[in-house]
Short mmCIF file of C-alpha atoms in Angstrom, two decimals:
data_model
loop_
_atom_site.label_atom_id
_atom_site.label_comp_id
_atom_site.label_asym_id
_atom_site.label_seq_id
_atom_site.Cartn_x
_atom_site.Cartn_y
_atom_site.Cartn_z
CA ASP A 29 -14.07 37.78 -83.47
CA THR A 30 -12.53 34.33 -83.06
CA GLU A 31 -15.25 32.37 -84.78
CA VAL A 32 -14.83 29.28 -86.88
CA THR A 33 -18.13 28.16 -88.40
CA GLN A 34 -18.81 24.55 -89.35
CA THR A 35 -21.75 23.16 -91.29
CA PRO A 36 -23.72 21.02 -90.91
CA LYS A 37 -23.85 20.57 -87.14
CA HIS A 38 -25.11 17.00 -87.50
CA LEU A 39 -24.86 14.56 -90.40
CA VAL A 40 -26.11 11.01 -90.83
CA MET A 41 -24.88 9.21 -93.92
CA GLY A 42 -24.92 5.71 -95.34
CA MET A 43 -21.75 3.86 -96.23
CA THR A 44 -22.34 4.41 -99.96
CA ASN A 45 -23.10 8.13 -99.70
CA LYS A 46 -20.93 11.09 -100.65
CA LYS A 47 -21.14 14.14 -98.42
CA SER A 48 -19.05 17.20 -97.57
CA LEU A 49 -18.27 19.05 -94.37
CA LYS A 50 -17.66 22.78 -94.59
CA CYS A 51 -15.64 25.18 -92.47
CA GLU A 52 -15.32 28.95 -92.72
CA GLN A 53 -13.31 31.59 -90.88
CA HIS A 54 -12.97 35.33 -91.44
CA MET A 55 -10.08 36.07 -89.11
CA GLY A 56 -7.51 36.27 -91.90
CA HIS A 57 -5.90 33.07 -90.67
CA ARG A 58 -3.72 31.28 -93.21
CA ALA A 59 -3.59 27.84 -91.56
CA MET A 60 -6.62 25.57 -91.30
CA TYR A 61 -6.96 22.13 -89.79
CA TRP A 62 -9.25 19.10 -89.67
CA TYR A 63 -9.38 17.05 -86.49
CA LYS A 64 -11.36 13.93 -85.61
CA GLN A 65 -12.59 13.36 -82.04
CA LYS A 66 -14.11 10.15 -80.72
CA ALA A 67 -16.16 10.13 -77.52
CA LYS A 68 -14.11 10.75 -74.36
CA LYS A 69 -10.88 11.03 -76.40
CA PRO A 70 -8.80 14.07 -77.36
CA PRO A 71 -8.89 15.47 -80.90
CA GLU A 72 -6.62 13.75 -83.43
CA LEU A 73 -5.06 15.72 -86.26
CA MET A 74 -6.08 14.69 -89.79
CA PHE A 75 -4.93 17.45 -92.17
CA VAL A 76 -3.22 20.85 -92.09
CA TYR A 77 -3.47 23.47 -94.82
CA SER A 78 -1.01 26.34 -94.80
CA TYR A 79 -1.53 29.18 -97.28
CA GLU A 80 -4.11 27.03 -99.09
CA LYS A 81 -1.65 24.18 -99.64
CA LEU A 82 -1.85 20.80 -97.93
CA SER A 83 1.15 20.67 -95.62
CA ILE A 84 0.33 17.76 -93.30
CA ASN A 85 -1.67 14.57 -93.94
CA GLU A 86 -1.58 12.28 -90.94
CA SER A 87 -1.91 9.12 -93.04
CA VAL A 88 -5.66 9.56 -93.31
CA PRO A 89 -7.55 7.00 -95.47
CA SER A 90 -8.42 8.22 -98.96
CA ARG A 91 -12.14 8.06 -98.20
CA PHE A 92 -11.50 11.44 -96.54
CA SER A 93 -10.53 14.11 -99.08
CA PRO A 94 -9.74 17.66 -97.95
CA GLU A 95 -10.03 20.75 -100.10
CA CYS A 96 -9.13 24.39 -99.48
CA PRO A 97 -10.88 26.51 -102.17
CA ASN A 98 -9.60 29.79 -100.69
CA SER A 99 -8.01 31.19 -97.55
CA SER A 100 -11.36 31.36 -95.70
CA LEU A 101 -12.86 28.00 -96.60
CA LEU A 102 -12.00 24.40 -95.87
CA ASN A 103 -13.97 21.37 -96.98
CA LEU A 104 -13.77 17.70 -96.10
CA HIS A 105 -15.27 15.39 -98.72
CA LEU A 106 -16.49 12.04 -97.46
CA HIS A 107 -17.05 8.92 -99.54
CA ALA A 108 -17.60 5.25 -98.68
CA LEU A 109 -17.17 5.77 -94.95
CA GLN A 110 -17.32 3.03 -92.37
CA PRO A 111 -19.35 3.02 -89.13
CA GLU A 112 -16.10 3.43 -87.16
CA ASP A 113 -15.67 6.82 -88.85
CA SER A 114 -18.56 8.13 -86.77
CA ALA A 115 -17.10 10.95 -84.65
CA LEU A 116 -17.07 14.70 -84.04
CA TYR A 117 -15.14 16.38 -86.86
CA LEU A 118 -13.54 19.62 -85.83
CA CYS A 119 -12.13 22.41 -87.95
CA ALA A 120 -9.59 24.85 -86.55
CA SER A 121 -7.63 27.83 -87.81
CA SER A 122 -4.55 29.76 -86.77
CA GLN A 123 -2.63 32.74 -88.04
CA GLY A 124 -0.28 30.46 -89.88
CA ASP A 125 2.96 32.36 -89.56
CA GLY A 126 5.24 29.44 -88.84
CA LEU A 127 2.19 27.52 -87.67
CA ASN A 128 3.20 28.32 -84.08
CA THR A 129 0.23 30.34 -83.02
CA GLU A 130 -2.93 29.63 -81.11
CA ALA A 131 -5.58 27.54 -82.85
CA PHE A 132 -9.29 28.32 -82.66
CA PHE A 133 -11.81 25.53 -83.09
CA GLY A 134 -15.30 25.41 -84.52
CA GLN A 135 -18.18 23.64 -82.79
CA GLY A 136 -17.78 20.58 -84.95
CA THR A 137 -19.91 18.36 -87.14
CA ARG A 138 -21.23 15.26 -85.42
CA LEU A 139 -21.10 12.54 -88.05
CA THR A 140 -22.92 9.24 -87.81
CA VAL A 141 -22.26 6.58 -90.45
CA VAL A 142 -24.96 3.93 -90.73
CA GLN B 16 4.85 6.35 -73.66
CA LYS B 17 2.50 9.08 -74.83
CA GLU B 18 4.07 12.39 -75.86
CA VAL B 19 1.68 14.31 -73.60
CA GLU B 20 0.43 12.88 -70.31
CA GLN B 21 -2.64 14.25 -68.55
CA ASP B 22 -4.63 12.68 -65.73
CA PRO B 23 -8.20 12.10 -67.05
CA GLY B 24 -9.78 12.57 -63.62
CA PRO B 25 -12.58 13.13 -62.81
CA LEU B 26 -11.54 15.95 -60.50
CA SER B 27 -14.31 17.11 -58.17
CA VAL B 28 -13.99 20.37 -56.24
CA PRO B 29 -16.41 22.53 -54.23
CA GLU B 30 -17.50 25.88 -55.61
CA GLY B 31 -14.96 28.61 -54.81
CA ALA B 32 -11.98 26.24 -54.64
CA ILE B 33 -8.87 26.45 -56.81
CA VAL B 34 -8.74 23.91 -59.61
CA SER B 35 -5.23 22.69 -60.40
CA LEU B 36 -4.57 20.88 -63.68
CA ASN B 37 -1.30 19.75 -65.20
CA CYS B 38 0.36 17.96 -68.09
CA THR B 39 3.80 16.58 -68.72
CA TYR B 40 5.42 16.14 -72.10
CA SER B 41 8.41 14.26 -73.40
CA ASN B 42 9.56 16.08 -76.55
CA SER B 43 11.66 19.19 -75.93
CA ALA B 44 10.95 20.29 -79.53
CA PHE B 45 7.48 21.40 -78.53
CA GLN B 46 7.35 25.15 -78.83
CA TYR B 47 3.95 26.39 -77.71
CA PHE B 48 1.37 25.47 -75.16
CA MET B 49 -2.38 25.88 -74.93
CA TRP B 50 -5.25 25.02 -72.63
CA TYR B 51 -8.72 24.37 -73.96
CA ARG B 52 -12.07 23.93 -72.23
CA GLN B 53 -14.55 21.58 -73.85
CA TYR B 54 -18.17 21.21 -72.83
CA SER B 55 -19.99 18.03 -73.74
CA ARG B 56 -20.70 17.73 -77.48
CA LYS B 57 -19.10 21.13 -78.22
CA GLY B 58 -15.82 22.18 -79.83
CA PRO B 59 -12.77 23.04 -77.68
CA GLU B 60 -12.61 26.67 -76.53
CA LEU B 61 -9.16 28.24 -76.24
CA LEU B 62 -8.46 29.49 -72.71
CA MET B 63 -4.73 30.20 -72.63
CA TYR B 64 -1.82 30.28 -75.07
CA THR B 65 1.86 30.71 -74.27
CA TYR B 66 5.20 29.89 -75.83
CA SER B 67 7.63 30.71 -73.03
CA SER B 68 8.40 29.43 -69.55
CA GLY B 69 6.77 31.32 -66.71
CA ASN B 70 3.29 32.41 -65.70
CA LYS B 71 0.50 33.96 -67.70
CA GLU B 72 -2.66 35.24 -66.08
CA ASP B 73 -6.06 36.02 -67.61
CA GLY B 74 -8.87 36.73 -65.18
CA ARG B 75 -9.43 33.67 -62.99
CA PHE B 76 -7.04 31.57 -65.10
CA THR B 77 -3.27 31.21 -64.65
CA ALA B 78 -1.12 29.12 -66.94
CA GLN B 79 2.37 28.00 -65.94
CA VAL B 80 5.05 26.53 -68.18
CA ASP B 81 8.31 24.98 -66.99
CA LYS B 82 10.23 23.93 -70.09
CA SER B 83 13.16 22.57 -68.10
CA SER B 84 10.85 20.08 -66.36
CA LYS B 85 8.54 19.66 -69.39
CA TYR B 86 5.58 20.47 -67.17
CA ILE B 87 2.62 22.77 -67.70
CA SER B 88 -0.19 23.75 -65.35
CA LEU B 89 -3.51 25.57 -65.36
CA PHE B 90 -5.04 27.05 -62.24
CA ILE B 91 -8.66 28.21 -62.01
CA ARG B 92 -9.40 30.47 -59.06
CA ASP B 93 -12.82 30.91 -57.46
CA SER B 94 -14.22 27.97 -59.43
CA GLN B 95 -17.88 28.06 -60.47
CA PRO B 96 -20.29 25.26 -61.44
CA SER B 97 -20.11 26.65 -64.99
CA ASP B 98 -16.41 25.67 -65.01
CA SER B 99 -17.48 22.01 -65.02
CA ALA B 100 -16.06 20.70 -68.30
CA THR B 101 -13.17 18.74 -69.75
CA TYR B 102 -9.88 20.64 -69.85
CA LEU B 103 -7.39 19.69 -72.53
CA CYS B 104 -3.75 20.68 -72.66
CA ALA B 105 -2.32 20.99 -76.17
CA ILE B 106 1.36 21.22 -76.95
CA GLY B 107 2.59 22.01 -80.40
CA SER B 108 5.31 22.37 -82.90
CA TRP B 109 4.91 23.64 -86.47
CA GLY B 110 1.17 23.16 -86.70
CA LYS B 111 1.06 19.72 -85.11
CA LEU B 112 -0.77 19.84 -81.80
CA GLN B 113 -0.51 16.95 -79.38
CA PHE B 114 -3.39 16.87 -76.95
CA GLY B 115 -3.43 15.41 -73.50
CA ALA B 116 -6.21 12.97 -72.64
CA GLY B 117 -8.26 15.76 -71.05
CA THR B 118 -9.22 16.12 -67.38
CA GLN B 119 -12.90 16.09 -66.49
CA VAL B 120 -13.58 18.73 -63.84
CA VAL B 121 -16.76 18.84 -61.75
CA VAL B 122 -17.41 21.90 -59.58
CA THR B 123 -20.14 21.18 -57.03
CA PRO B 124 -22.30 24.00 -55.61
#
């Protein structure tokens, strides 16, 4: 089983709303990632958690706040987003030993900010 | 100059043909290499993973890595219309993946 589950699949939110994206994996992976993908562009790394600790933040604006409650779950809290933040948000996980292993992606949450 | 270069295509081939995809990279620190397939509005699906130079085969897919030339390839044999998708190379080091632009492949019946 190489499944990474993301909820919700679609989300429409206003610029003053607070919402959260959720990601779950049960492969025993210890590294989890958030990526952002705009239309016809490759995914761009946002955050990396390794053993439940934030190890990489790619200078993401503070309106995006990641959280890793346990080794299976990863959340992305959203607040005061802008319309240009509309994108496909992808979660991924990997075994985490040295972070040099294959990464498996979820199906993404398609976010629209209005 | 981008760290990973990939021709965005589109690449159109007839059914049954071999699809040949490639990427070049500039940073010799990259340690592992992956190919993903992405259908429209879906997440990327891992096809191949390798960390050493040479060939790796899995069914109709063959991945090649040449670290001395900083060049990676993916070959798809006996292509099917269901192979029509965007193919992304991803090259990484310590959890940071750099993706190529993605090549759109269209396999025509």
